[in-house]
PDB file of C-alpha atoms in Angstrom:
ATOM      1  CA  MET A 104       0.000   0.000   0.000  1.00 78.00           C
ATOM      2  CA  ARG A 105       1.356   3.420  -1.009  1.00 84.00           C
ATOM      3  CA  LYS A 106       2.274   5.755   1.817  1.00 92.00           C
ATOM      4  CA  LYS A 107       0.511   9.111   1.646  1.00 97.00           C
ATOM      5  CA  THR A 108       2.820  12.012   0.829  1.00 98.00           C
ATOM      6  CA  VAL A 109       2.798  15.372   2.584  1.00 98.00           C
ATOM      7  CA  VAL A 110       4.609  18.496   1.352  1.00 98.00           C
ATOM      8  CA  ILE A 111       5.438  20.877   4.201  1.00 98.00           C
ATOM      9  CA  THR A 112       6.678  24.336   3.256  1.00 98.00           C
ATOM     10  CA  GLY A 113       8.788  25.805   6.040  1.00 98.00           C
ATOM     11  CA  GLY A 114       9.421  22.251   7.208  1.00 98.00           C
ATOM     12  CA  ALA A 115      12.765  23.103   8.831  1.00 98.00           C
ATOM     13  CA  GLY A 116      11.218  25.783  11.022  1.00 97.00           C
ATOM     14  CA  PHE A 117      10.083  25.526  14.620  1.00 97.00           C
ATOM     15  CA  ILE A 118       6.542  24.250  14.016  1.00 98.00           C
ATOM     16  CA  GLY A 119       7.283  22.682  10.621  1.00 98.00           C
ATOM     17  CA  SER A 120      10.052  20.421  11.939  1.00 98.00           C
ATOM     18  CA  HIS A 121       7.835  19.090  14.730  1.00 98.00           C
ATOM     19  CA  LEU A 122       5.171  18.392  12.102  1.00 98.00           C
ATOM     20  CA  CYS A 123       7.731  16.460  10.045  1.00 98.00           C
ATOM     21  CA  ASP A 124       8.468  14.284  13.088  1.00 98.00           C
ATOM     22  CA  ARG A 125       4.807  13.617  13.820  1.00 98.00           C
ATOM     23  CA  LEU A 126       3.808  12.807  10.249  1.00 98.00           C
ATOM     24  CA  LEU A 127       6.704  10.404   9.769  1.00 98.00           C
ATOM     25  CA  LEU A 128       5.663   8.633  12.967  1.00 98.00           C
ATOM     26  CA  GLU A 129       2.122   8.423  11.575  1.00 97.00           C
ATOM     27  CA  GLY A 130       3.400   6.617   8.466  1.00 97.00           C
ATOM     28  CA  PHE A 131       3.497   9.440   5.908  1.00 98.00           C
ATOM     29  CA  LYS A 132       6.193  10.289   3.396  1.00 98.00           C
ATOM     30  CA  VAL A 133       7.310  13.861   4.027  1.00 98.00           C
ATOM     31  CA  ILE A 134       8.776  16.330   1.530  1.00 98.00           C
ATOM     32  CA  CYS A 135      10.190  19.324   3.394  1.00 98.00           C
ATOM     33  CA  LEU A 136      10.646  22.630   1.554  1.00 98.00           C
ATOM     34  CA  ASP A 137      12.653  25.408   3.191  1.00 98.00           C
ATOM     35  CA  ASN A 138      14.946  28.237   2.121  1.00 96.00           C
ATOM     36  CA  PHE A 139      16.520  28.455   5.609  1.00 96.00           C
ATOM     37  CA  ILE A 140      15.976  32.181   6.039  1.00 94.00           C
ATOM     38  CA  THR A 141      14.686  31.351   9.541  1.00 94.00           C
ATOM     39  CA  GLY A 142      14.522  27.541   9.469  1.00 95.00           C
ATOM     40  CA  ALA A 143      17.522  25.510  10.625  1.00 96.00           C
ATOM     41  CA  LEU A 144      19.079  22.334   9.267  1.00 97.00           C
ATOM     42  CA  SER A 145      19.669  21.240  12.868  1.00 97.00           C
ATOM     43  CA  ASN A 146      15.874  20.956  13.338  1.00 98.00           C
ATOM     44  CA  ILE A 147      15.616  18.182  10.738  1.00 98.00           C
ATOM     45  CA  LYS A 148      19.153  16.769  10.680  1.00 97.00           C
ATOM     46  CA  HIS A 149      17.973  13.656  12.538  1.00 97.00           C
ATOM     47  CA  LEU A 150      15.544  12.946   9.663  1.00 98.00           C
ATOM     48  CA  LEU A 151      17.963  13.111   6.745  1.00 97.00           C
ATOM     49  CA  GLY A 152      18.685   9.375   6.825  1.00 95.00           C
ATOM     50  CA  ASN A 153      14.987   8.460   6.862  1.00 97.00           C
ATOM     51  CA  LYS A 154      13.931   6.931   3.519  1.00 97.00           C
ATOM     52  CA  ASN A 155      10.486   8.537   3.905  1.00 98.00           C
ATOM     53  CA  PHE A 156      11.879  12.042   4.303  1.00 98.00           C
ATOM     54  CA  ARG A 157      13.161  14.347   1.578  1.00 98.00           C
ATOM     55  CA  LEU A 158      14.518  17.878   1.892  1.00 98.00           C
ATOM     56  CA  ILE A 159      14.277  20.385  -0.956  1.00 97.00           C
ATOM     57  CA  GLU A 160      15.888  23.793  -0.504  1.00 97.00           C
ATOM     58  CA  ARG A 161      13.371  26.142  -2.105  1.00 94.00           C
ATOM     59  CA  ASP A 162      11.898  29.603  -1.724  1.00 95.00           C
ATOM     60  CA  VAL A 163       8.127  29.093  -1.887  1.00 96.00           C
ATOM     61  CA  ALA A 164       7.735  32.512  -3.502  1.00 95.00           C
ATOM     62  CA  LYS A 165       9.073  30.741  -6.617  1.00 93.00           C
ATOM     63  CA  TYR A 166       7.361  27.952  -8.563  1.00 91.00           C
ATOM     64  CA  ILE A 167       7.046  24.644  -6.680  1.00 93.00           C
ATOM     65  CA  ASP A 168       7.593  21.558  -8.832  1.00 92.00           C
ATOM     66  CA  ILE A 169       7.021  18.129  -7.278  1.00 96.00           C
ATOM     67  CA  LYS A 170       6.949  15.173  -9.672  1.00 94.00           C
ATOM     68  CA  GLU A 171       5.351  12.515  -7.482  1.00 94.00           C
ATOM     69  CA  LYS A 172       1.796  12.176  -6.207  1.00 97.00           C
ATOM     70  CA  VAL A 173       1.007  14.445  -3.263  1.00 98.00           C
ATOM     71  CA  ASP A 174      -1.884  13.963  -0.833  1.00 98.00           C
ATOM     72  CA  PHE A 175      -1.459  16.981   1.460  1.00 98.00           C
ATOM     73  CA  VAL A 176       0.188  20.401   1.075  1.00 98.00           C
ATOM     74  CA  LEU A 177       0.821  22.141   4.405  1.00 98.00           C
ATOM     75  CA  HIS A 178       1.900  25.758   3.900  1.00 98.00           C
ATOM     76  CA  PHE A 179       3.902  26.718   6.999  1.00 98.00           C
ATOM     77  CA  ALA A 180       6.612  28.841   5.363  1.00 97.00           C
ATOM     78  CA  SER A 181       6.546  32.244   7.029  1.00 95.00           C
ATOM     79  CA  LEU A 182       8.576  34.697   9.081  1.00 93.00           C
ATOM     80  CA  ALA A 183       6.524  34.569  12.259  1.00 89.00           C
ATOM     81  CA  SER A 184       8.757  36.464  14.688  1.00 89.00           C
ATOM     82  CA  PRO A 185       8.430  40.278  14.853  1.00 85.00           C
ATOM     83  CA  GLU A 186      12.217  40.514  14.758  1.00 87.00           C
ATOM     84  CA  ASP A 187      12.220  38.625  11.452  1.00 91.00           C
ATOM     85  CA  TYR A 188       9.295  40.227   9.674  1.00 90.00           C
ATOM     86  CA  LEU A 189      10.435  43.713  10.652  1.00 89.00           C
ATOM     87  CA  LYS A 190      13.831  42.876   9.131  1.00 92.00           C
ATOM     88  CA  TYR A 191      12.399  41.158   6.033  1.00 94.00           C
ATOM     89  CA  PRO A 192       8.994  42.791   5.392  1.00 95.00           C
ATOM     90  CA  ILE A 193       8.977  42.213   1.631  1.00 96.00           C
ATOM     91  CA  HIS A 194       9.984  38.563   1.952  1.00 95.00           C
ATOM     92  CA  THR A 195       7.241  38.157   4.579  1.00 95.00           C
ATOM     93  CA  LEU A 196       4.670  39.568   2.181  1.00 96.00           C
ATOM     94  CA  LYS A 197       5.918  37.348  -0.638  1.00 96.00           C
ATOM     95  CA  SER A 198       5.682  34.208   1.533  1.00 96.00           C
ATOM     96  CA  GLY A 199       2.079  35.035   2.366  1.00 97.00           C
ATOM     97  CA  SER A 200       1.059  36.027  -1.159  1.00 97.00           C
ATOM     98  CA  LEU A 201       3.229  34.383  -3.841  1.00 97.00           C
ATOM     99  CA  GLY A 202       4.129  31.506  -1.511  1.00 98.00           C
ATOM    100  CA  THR A 203       0.485  30.775  -0.738  1.00 98.00           C
ATOM    101  CA  HIS A 204      -0.412  31.043  -4.437  1.00 98.00           C
ATOM    102  CA  ASN A 205       2.313  28.551  -5.385  1.00 98.00           C
ATOM    103  CA  ALA A 206       1.408  26.126  -2.583  1.00 98.00           C
ATOM    104  CA  LEU A 207      -2.263  26.281  -3.549  1.00 98.00           C
ATOM    105  CA  GLY A 208      -1.277  25.754  -7.186  1.00 98.00           C
ATOM    106  CA  LEU A 209       0.575  22.584  -6.191  1.00 98.00           C
ATOM    107  CA  ALA A 210      -2.448  21.352  -4.227  1.00 98.00           C
ATOM    108  CA  LYS A 211      -4.725  22.070  -7.199  1.00 98.00           C
ATOM    109  CA  GLN A 212      -2.390  20.307  -9.630  1.00 97.00           C
ATOM    110  CA  LYS A 213      -2.068  17.236  -7.378  1.00 98.00           C
ATOM    111  CA  LYS A 214      -5.712  17.227  -6.200  1.00 98.00           C
ATOM    112  CA  ALA A 215      -4.312  17.334  -2.687  1.00 98.00           C
ATOM    113  CA  LYS A 216      -5.740  18.650   0.564  1.00 98.00           C
ATOM    114  CA  PHE A 217      -4.311  22.025   1.559  1.00 98.00           C
ATOM    115  CA  MET A 218      -3.648  23.597   4.944  1.00 98.00           C
ATOM    116  CA  LEU A 219      -2.685  27.198   5.594  1.00 98.00           C
ATOM    117  CA  ALA A 220      -0.805  28.048   8.770  1.00 98.00           C
ATOM    118  CA  SER A 221      -2.493  31.336   9.575  1.00 98.00           C
ATOM    119  CA  THR A 222      -2.118  33.265  12.799  1.00 97.00           C
ATOM    120  CA  SER A 223      -3.896  35.035  15.624  1.00 95.00           C
ATOM    121  CA  GLU A 224      -2.312  38.191  14.187  1.00 94.00           C
ATOM    122  CA  VAL A 225      -5.211  38.347  11.715  1.00 96.00           C
ATOM    123  CA  TYR A 226      -7.171  39.700  14.704  1.00 96.00           C
ATOM    124  CA  GLY A 227      -4.660  42.544  15.184  1.00 92.00           C
ATOM    125  CA  ASP A 228      -5.137  44.460  18.437  1.00 91.00           C
ATOM    126  CA  PRO A 229      -8.518  42.876  19.159  1.00 92.00           C
ATOM    127  CA  LEU A 230     -11.597  44.737  20.346  1.00 93.00           C
ATOM    128  CA  ILE A 231     -13.320  41.436  21.198  1.00 93.00           C
ATOM    129  CA  HIS A 232     -11.991  39.173  23.929  1.00 93.00           C
ATOM    130  CA  PRO A 233     -11.410  36.246  23.701  1.00 96.00           C
ATOM    131  CA  GLN A 234     -11.218  36.099  19.914  1.00 96.00           C
ATOM    132  CA  PRO A 235     -13.643  33.796  18.036  1.00 97.00           C
ATOM    133  CA  GLU A 236     -13.167  32.884  14.397  1.00 97.00           C
ATOM    134  CA  THR A 237     -16.114  35.126  13.485  1.00 97.00           C
ATOM    135  CA  TYR A 238     -14.192  38.245  14.566  1.00 97.00           C
ATOM    136  CA  TRP A 239     -12.856  40.249  11.573  1.00 96.00           C
ATOM    137  CA  GLY A 240     -10.016  41.904  13.455  1.00 94.00           C
ATOM    138  CA  ASN A 241      -8.573  45.346  14.169  1.00 94.00           C
ATOM    139  CA  VAL A 242      -5.444  45.597  12.020  1.00 94.00           C
ATOM    140  CA  ASN A 243      -3.298  48.531  10.944  1.00 93.00           C
ATOM    141  CA  SER A 244      -2.584  47.539   7.351  1.00 95.00           C
ATOM    142  CA  ILE A 245       0.169  50.161   6.870  1.00 95.00           C
ATOM    143  CA  GLY A 246       1.820  49.813  10.283  1.00 92.00           C
ATOM    144  CA  VAL A 247       5.161  48.113  10.882  1.00 91.00           C
ATOM    145  CA  ARG A 248       3.423  44.817  11.679  1.00 91.00           C
ATOM    146  CA  GLY A 249       1.177  45.059   8.622  1.00 93.00           C
ATOM    147  CA  CYS A 250       3.592  43.053   6.465  1.00 94.00           C
ATOM    148  CA  TYR A 251       2.877  39.955   8.579  1.00 95.00           C
ATOM    149  CA  ASP A 252      -0.761  40.597   9.502  1.00 96.00           C
ATOM    150  CA  GLU A 253      -1.860  41.442   5.979  1.00 97.00           C
ATOM    151  CA  SER A 254       0.181  38.669   4.367  1.00 97.00           C
ATOM    152  CA  LYS A 255      -1.792  36.179   6.460  1.00 97.00           C
ATOM    153  CA  ARG A 256      -5.126  37.888   5.882  1.00 98.00           C
ATOM    154  CA  PHE A 257      -4.467  37.835   2.122  1.00 98.00           C
ATOM    155  CA  ALA A 258      -3.365  34.179   2.378  1.00 98.00           C
ATOM    156  CA  GLU A 259      -6.655  33.299   4.060  1.00 98.00           C
ATOM    157  CA  ALA A 260      -8.642  35.156   1.377  1.00 98.00           C
ATOM    158  CA  LEU A 261      -6.724  33.406  -1.419  1.00 98.00           C
ATOM    159  CA  THR A 262      -7.172  30.017   0.237  1.00 98.00           C
ATOM    160  CA  MET A 263     -10.918  30.537   0.517  1.00 98.00           C
ATOM    161  CA  ALA A 264     -11.050  31.676  -3.136  1.00 98.00           C
ATOM    162  CA  TYR A 265      -9.369  28.419  -4.233  1.00 98.00           C
ATOM    163  CA  TYR A 266     -11.883  26.513  -2.119  1.00 98.00           C
ATOM    164  CA  ARG A 267     -14.849  28.284  -3.679  1.00 98.00           C
ATOM    165  CA  VAL A 268     -13.608  28.350  -7.296  1.00 98.00           C
ATOM    166  CA  HIS A 269     -11.491  25.198  -7.593  1.00 98.00           C
ATOM    167  CA  LYS A 270     -13.203  23.100  -4.876  1.00 97.00           C
ATOM    168  CA  ILE A 271      -9.898  22.336  -3.139  1.00 98.00           C
ATOM    169  CA  ASP A 272     -10.311  20.726   0.291  1.00 98.00           C
ATOM    170  CA  ILE A 273      -8.729  23.476   2.401  1.00 98.00           C
ATOM    171  CA  LYS A 274      -7.974  23.911   6.114  1.00 98.00           C
ATOM    172  CA  ILE A 275      -7.002  27.157   7.855  1.00 98.00           C
ATOM    173  CA  ALA A 276      -5.291  26.965  11.238  1.00 98.00           C
ATOM    174  CA  ARG A 277      -5.236  30.268  13.117  1.00 98.00           C
ATOM    175  CA  ILE A 278      -2.287  29.589  15.372  1.00 98.00           C
ATOM    176  CA  PHE A 279      -1.894  31.477  18.652  1.00 97.00           C
ATOM    177  CA  ASN A 280       1.381  31.907  20.564  1.00 95.00           C
ATOM    178  CA  THR A 281       3.221  28.592  20.539  1.00 97.00           C
ATOM    179  CA  TYR A 282       6.466  27.708  22.284  1.00 97.00           C
ATOM    180  CA  GLY A 283       8.768  24.762  22.938  1.00 98.00           C
ATOM    181  CA  PRO A 284      12.036  23.111  21.916  1.00 97.00           C
ATOM    182  CA  ARG A 285      13.639  24.227  18.615  1.00 97.00           C
ATOM    183  CA  MET A 286      12.695  27.864  18.994  1.00 96.00           C
ATOM    184  CA  ARG A 287      15.721  29.929  18.071  1.00 92.00           C
ATOM    185  CA  VAL A 288      17.731  31.343  20.949  1.00 86.00           C
ATOM    186  CA  ARG A 289      17.495  34.865  19.523  1.00 81.00           C
ATOM    187  CA  ASP A 290      14.051  34.372  18.042  1.00 85.00           C
ATOM    188  CA  GLY A 291      12.680  37.691  19.269  1.00 84.00           C
ATOM    189  CA  ARG A 292       9.457  36.231  20.686  1.00 90.00           C
ATOM    190  CA  VAL A 293       8.759  36.531  24.369  1.00 92.00           C
ATOM    191  CA  VAL A 294       9.308  32.957  25.647  1.00 94.00           C
ATOM    192  CA  PRO A 295      12.763  32.360  24.100  1.00 94.00           C
ATOM    193  CA  ASN A 296      13.701  35.975  24.885  1.00 93.00           C
ATOM    194  CA  PHE A 297      12.945  35.583  28.586  1.00 93.00           C
ATOM    195  CA  ILE A 298      14.592  32.155  28.828  1.00 94.00           C
ATOM    196  CA  TYR A 299      17.737  33.361  27.056  1.00 92.00           C
ATOM    197  CA  GLN A 300      17.943  36.449  29.257  1.00 91.00           C
ATOM    198  CA  ALA A 301      17.421  34.460  32.454  1.00 91.00           C
ATOM    199  CA  LEU A 302      19.987  31.772  31.566  1.00 92.00           C
ATOM    200  CA  HIS A 303      22.612  34.338  30.506  1.00 89.00           C
ATOM    201  CA  ASP A 304      22.231  36.610  33.533  1.00 87.00           C
ATOM    202  CA  LYS A 305      20.795  39.439  31.459  1.00 89.00           C
ATOM    203  CA  PRO A 306      17.947  41.758  32.497  1.00 90.00           C
ATOM    204  CA  MET A 307      14.535  40.492  31.374  1.00 90.00           C
ATOM    205  CA  THR A 308      13.070  43.057  29.001  1.00 89.00           C
ATOM    206  CA  ILE A 309       9.403  43.925  29.348  1.00 89.00           C
ATOM    207  CA  TYR A 310       7.742  46.317  26.935  1.00 87.00           C
ATOM    208  CA  GLY A 311       5.202  48.705  28.414  1.00 85.00           C
ATOM    209  CA  GLU A 312       4.086  47.787  31.936  1.00 87.00           C
ATOM    210  CA  GLY A 313       3.855  44.059  31.159  1.00 87.00           C
ATOM    211  CA  MET A 314       0.086  44.030  31.550  1.00 91.00           C
ATOM    212  CA  GLN A 315      -0.527  42.948  27.947  1.00 90.00           C
ATOM    213  CA  THR A 316      -1.716  39.353  27.847  1.00 90.00           C
ATOM    214  CA  ARG A 317      -0.846  36.318  25.779  1.00 92.00           C
ATOM    215  CA  SER A 318      -1.946  32.667  25.744  1.00 94.00           C
ATOM    216  CA  PHE A 319       0.859  30.139  25.379  1.00 96.00           C
ATOM    217  CA  CYS A 320       0.383  26.740  23.692  1.00 98.00           C
ATOM    218  CA  TYR A 321       3.052  24.037  23.966  1.00 98.00           C
ATOM    219  CA  ILE A 322       4.253  22.678  20.623  1.00 98.00           C
ATOM    220  CA  ASP A 323       3.062  19.088  21.212  1.00 98.00           C
ATOM    221  CA  ASP A 324      -0.489  20.305  21.809  1.00 98.00           C
ATOM    222  CA  LEU A 325      -0.420  22.439  18.680  1.00 98.00           C
ATOM    223  CA  VAL A 326       0.867  19.594  16.499  1.00 98.00           C
ATOM    224  CA  GLU A 327      -1.934  17.360  17.773  1.00 98.00           C
ATOM    225  CA  GLY A 328      -4.454  20.047  16.810  1.00 98.00           C
ATOM    226  CA  ILE A 329      -2.909  20.423  13.354  1.00 98.00           C
ATOM    227  CA  PHE A 330      -2.962  16.655  12.807  1.00 98.00           C
ATOM    228  CA  ARG A 331      -6.649  16.486  13.703  1.00 98.00           C
ATOM    229  CA  LEU A 332      -7.422  19.476  11.486  1.00 98.00           C
ATOM    230  CA  MET A 333      -5.717  17.745   8.552  1.00 97.00           C
ATOM    231  CA  HIS A 334      -8.250  14.936   8.752  1.00 96.00           C
ATOM    232  CA  CYS A 335     -11.448  16.813   9.547  1.00 95.00           C
ATOM    233  CA  ARG A 336     -14.081  17.918   7.052  1.00 94.00           C
ATOM    234  CA  VAL A 337     -14.295  21.568   8.049  1.00 94.00           C
ATOM    235  CA  ASN A 338     -13.269  24.207   5.469  1.00 97.00           C
ATOM    236  CA  GLU A 339     -13.305  27.280   7.688  1.00 95.00           C
ATOM    237  CA  PRO A 340     -10.667  28.894   9.920  1.00 98.00           C
ATOM    238  CA  ILE A 341     -10.153  27.235  13.305  1.00 98.00           C
ATOM    239  CA  ASN A 342      -8.333  28.758  16.265  1.00 98.00           C
ATOM    240  CA  LEU A 343      -5.573  26.564  17.692  1.00 98.00           C
ATOM    241  CA  GLY A 344      -4.092  27.822  20.933  1.00 98.00           C
ATOM    242  CA  ASN A 345      -4.206  27.583  24.700  1.00 98.00           C
ATOM    243  CA  PRO A 346      -7.049  29.656  26.209  1.00 97.00           C
ATOM    244  CA  ASN A 347      -5.246  30.150  29.543  1.00 96.00           C
ATOM    245  CA  GLU A 348      -4.253  33.824  29.607  1.00 94.00           C
ATOM    246  CA  PHE A 349      -1.202  35.340  31.329  1.00 93.00           C
ATOM    247  CA  THR A 350       0.260  38.821  31.494  1.00 94.00           C
ATOM    248  CA  ILE A 351       3.792  39.233  30.184  1.00 93.00           C
ATOM    249  CA  LEU A 352       4.861  40.220  33.698  1.00 92.00           C
ATOM    250  CA  GLU A 353       3.427  36.966  35.081  1.00 93.00           C
ATOM    251  CA  LEU A 354       5.328  35.024  32.429  1.00 94.00           C
ATOM    252  CA  SER A 355       8.623  36.694  33.332  1.00 92.00           C
ATOM    253  CA  LYS A 356       8.202  35.850  37.020  1.00 90.00           C
ATOM    254  CA  PHE A 357       7.258  32.257  36.120  1.00 91.00           C
ATOM    255  CA  ILE A 358      10.492  31.808  34.153  1.00 93.00           C
ATOM    256  CA  ILE A 359      12.571  33.408  36.931  1.00 91.00           C
ATOM    257  CA  GLU A 360      11.032  30.906  39.367  1.00 90.00           C
ATOM    258  CA  LEU A 361      11.625  27.898  37.092  1.00 92.00           C
ATOM    259  CA  THR A 362      15.235  28.795  36.280  1.00 91.00           C
ATOM    260  CA  GLY A 363      16.051  29.754  39.855  1.00 88.00           C
ATOM    261  CA  ILE A 364      17.984  32.726  38.510  1.00 83.00           C
ATOM    262  CA  LYS A 365      17.427  36.149  40.067  1.00 79.00           C
ATOM    263  CA  SER A 366      17.079  38.166  36.879  1.00 77.00           C
ATOM    264  CA  ARG A 367      16.127  41.798  37.235  1.00 83.00           C
ATOM    265  CA  ILE A 368      13.396  43.238  35.046  1.00 86.00           C
ATOM    266  CA  ILE A 369      13.794  46.346  32.921  1.00 88.00           C
ATOM    267  CA  TYR A 370      10.957  48.176  31.188  1.00 86.00           C
ATOM    268  CA  LYS A 371      11.025  49.647  27.685  1.00 86.00           C
ATOM    269  CA  LEU A 372       8.508  51.448  25.515  1.00 85.00           C
ATOM    270  CA  LEU A 373       5.746  49.291  24.061  1.00 80.00           C
ATOM    271  CA  PRO A 374       6.295  48.648  20.312  1.00 77.00           C
ATOM    272  CA  LYS A 375       3.855  50.256  17.898  1.00 77.00           C
ATOM    273  CA  ASP A 376       0.628  48.262  17.311  1.00 69.00           C
ATOM    274  CA  ASP A 377       1.586  45.623  19.913  1.00 77.00           C
ATOM    275  CA  PRO A 378      -1.679  43.808  20.828  1.00 81.00           C
ATOM    276  CA  ARG A 379      -2.941  44.457  24.359  1.00 85.00           C
ATOM    277  CA  GLN A 380      -4.778  41.147  24.639  1.00 86.00           C
ATOM    278  CA  ARG A 381      -4.539  37.805  22.915  1.00 89.00           C
ATOM    279  CA  GLN A 382      -6.669  34.820  23.945  1.00 93.00           C
ATOM    280  CA  PRO A 383      -8.270  32.231  21.655  1.00 96.00           C
ATOM    281  CA  ASN A 384     -11.839  31.113  21.826  1.00 98.00           C
ATOM    282  CA  ILE A 385     -11.360  27.405  21.037  1.00 98.00           C
ATOM    283  CA  ALA A 386     -14.984  26.281  21.256  1.00 98.00           C
ATOM    284  CA  LYS A 387     -14.923  25.415  17.548  1.00 98.00           C
ATOM    285  CA  ALA A 388     -11.798  23.257  17.886  1.00 98.00           C
ATOM    286  CA  LYS A 389     -13.302  21.481  20.888  1.00 98.00           C
ATOM    287  CA  ARG A 390     -16.519  20.765  19.004  1.00 97.00           C
ATOM    288  CA  LEU A 391     -15.156  19.837  15.570  1.00 97.00           C
ATOM    289  CA  LEU A 392     -11.722  18.394  16.371  1.00 98.00           C
ATOM    290  CA  LYS A 393     -12.374  17.118  19.907  1.00 98.00           C
ATOM    291  CA  TRP A 394      -9.160  18.986  20.734  1.00 98.00           C
ATOM    292  CA  GLU A 395      -7.915  21.172  23.545  1.00 98.00           C
ATOM    293  CA  PRO A 396      -4.422  21.720  24.988  1.00 98.00           C
ATOM    294  CA  LYS A 397      -3.231  19.355  27.732  1.00 98.00           C
ATOM    295  CA  VAL A 398       0.197  20.747  28.711  1.00 98.00           C
ATOM    296  CA  GLU A 399       0.167  23.292  31.526  1.00 96.00           C
ATOM    297  CA  LEU A 400       2.399  26.348  31.163  1.00 96.00           C
ATOM    298  CA  GLY A 401       4.741  25.290  33.958  1.00 95.00           C
ATOM    299  CA  GLU A 402       5.344  21.847  32.428  1.00 97.00           C
ATOM    300  CA  GLY A 403       5.862  23.252  28.943  1.00 97.00           C
ATOM    301  CA  LEU A 404       8.239  25.978  30.122  1.00 97.00           C
ATOM    302  CA  TYR A 405      10.251  23.417  32.104  1.00 96.00           C
ATOM    303  CA  LYS A 406      10.703  21.268  28.961  1.00 97.00           C
ATOM    304  CA  THR A 407      11.618  24.336  26.919  1.00 97.00           C
ATOM    305  CA  ILE A 408      14.157  25.555  29.489  1.00 96.00           C
ATOM    306  CA  GLU A 409      15.711  22.059  29.566  1.00 96.00           C
ATOM    307  CA  TRP A 410      16.127  22.204  25.796  1.00 96.00           C
ATOM    308  CA  PHE A 411      17.764  25.645  25.954  1.00 95.00           C
ATOM    309  CA  LEU A 412      20.136  24.389  28.639  1.00 93.00           C
ATOM    310  CA  GLY A 413      21.234  21.597  26.295  1.00 88.00           C
ATOM    311  CA  LEU A 414      22.303  23.938  23.492  1.00 76.00           C
TER     312      LEU A 414
END
């Protein structure tokens, strides 16, 4: 019996590499596409000898050519860290527009199922809390974060257009803050930032007063949600994230406690358009996927800190 084949764009990234692991364990053949602008070979090095895994170095903003039969196309190529998309705004926009167009074109050509890795950033600085999938968002399209927010909003619109016009079986995962092993040390997002600062005896940097909130989902929980979404029949966006909400100040104190390191906290100005609140309403995922996160923040942070200590 032929193994089903999955193409994962951004497969050497943080989330993409964990997906590669899970899908290989589930008996799939995996073709990983990455241009390594933020992905890392070290994330998938352990897979290179696997006969069911293939790596193709490719920028998804250029034409994607896969000769063999493909059953799923998972489009996870993106610059998801503010530090990255502020540095590479045009590349970010191309990944969300041209990259999504090319990945959808591959899915159409192969008659494959398609999944878009979207983001909670489509909600912008939300005026509704927590955020359900029906919320249209509050986004500054010309602000410094617009390159990421609008690239994902366009990607969602294009994905839905392919569903309506070409009848492609599409899935849209709106991913909220996710953390865990394989995040880059200098990623720029809050969890690796705080862990790096604590472990290197540097002041922990909080922007604003630290009262802005985030909801943190451990990578294993997210991958489980993605796997279930791959196999469900729904063709609408679904929030995937942990609904437990913490302030950034609470997170910093949690990491100080777990590391046992007496880091001092310094405060800086809040970046422009930084969301004040971010919490997913996951009622839809619970109902349609029978999914909700299992890993508590303390357990997930402990595993992540252990990984950082091993670098």
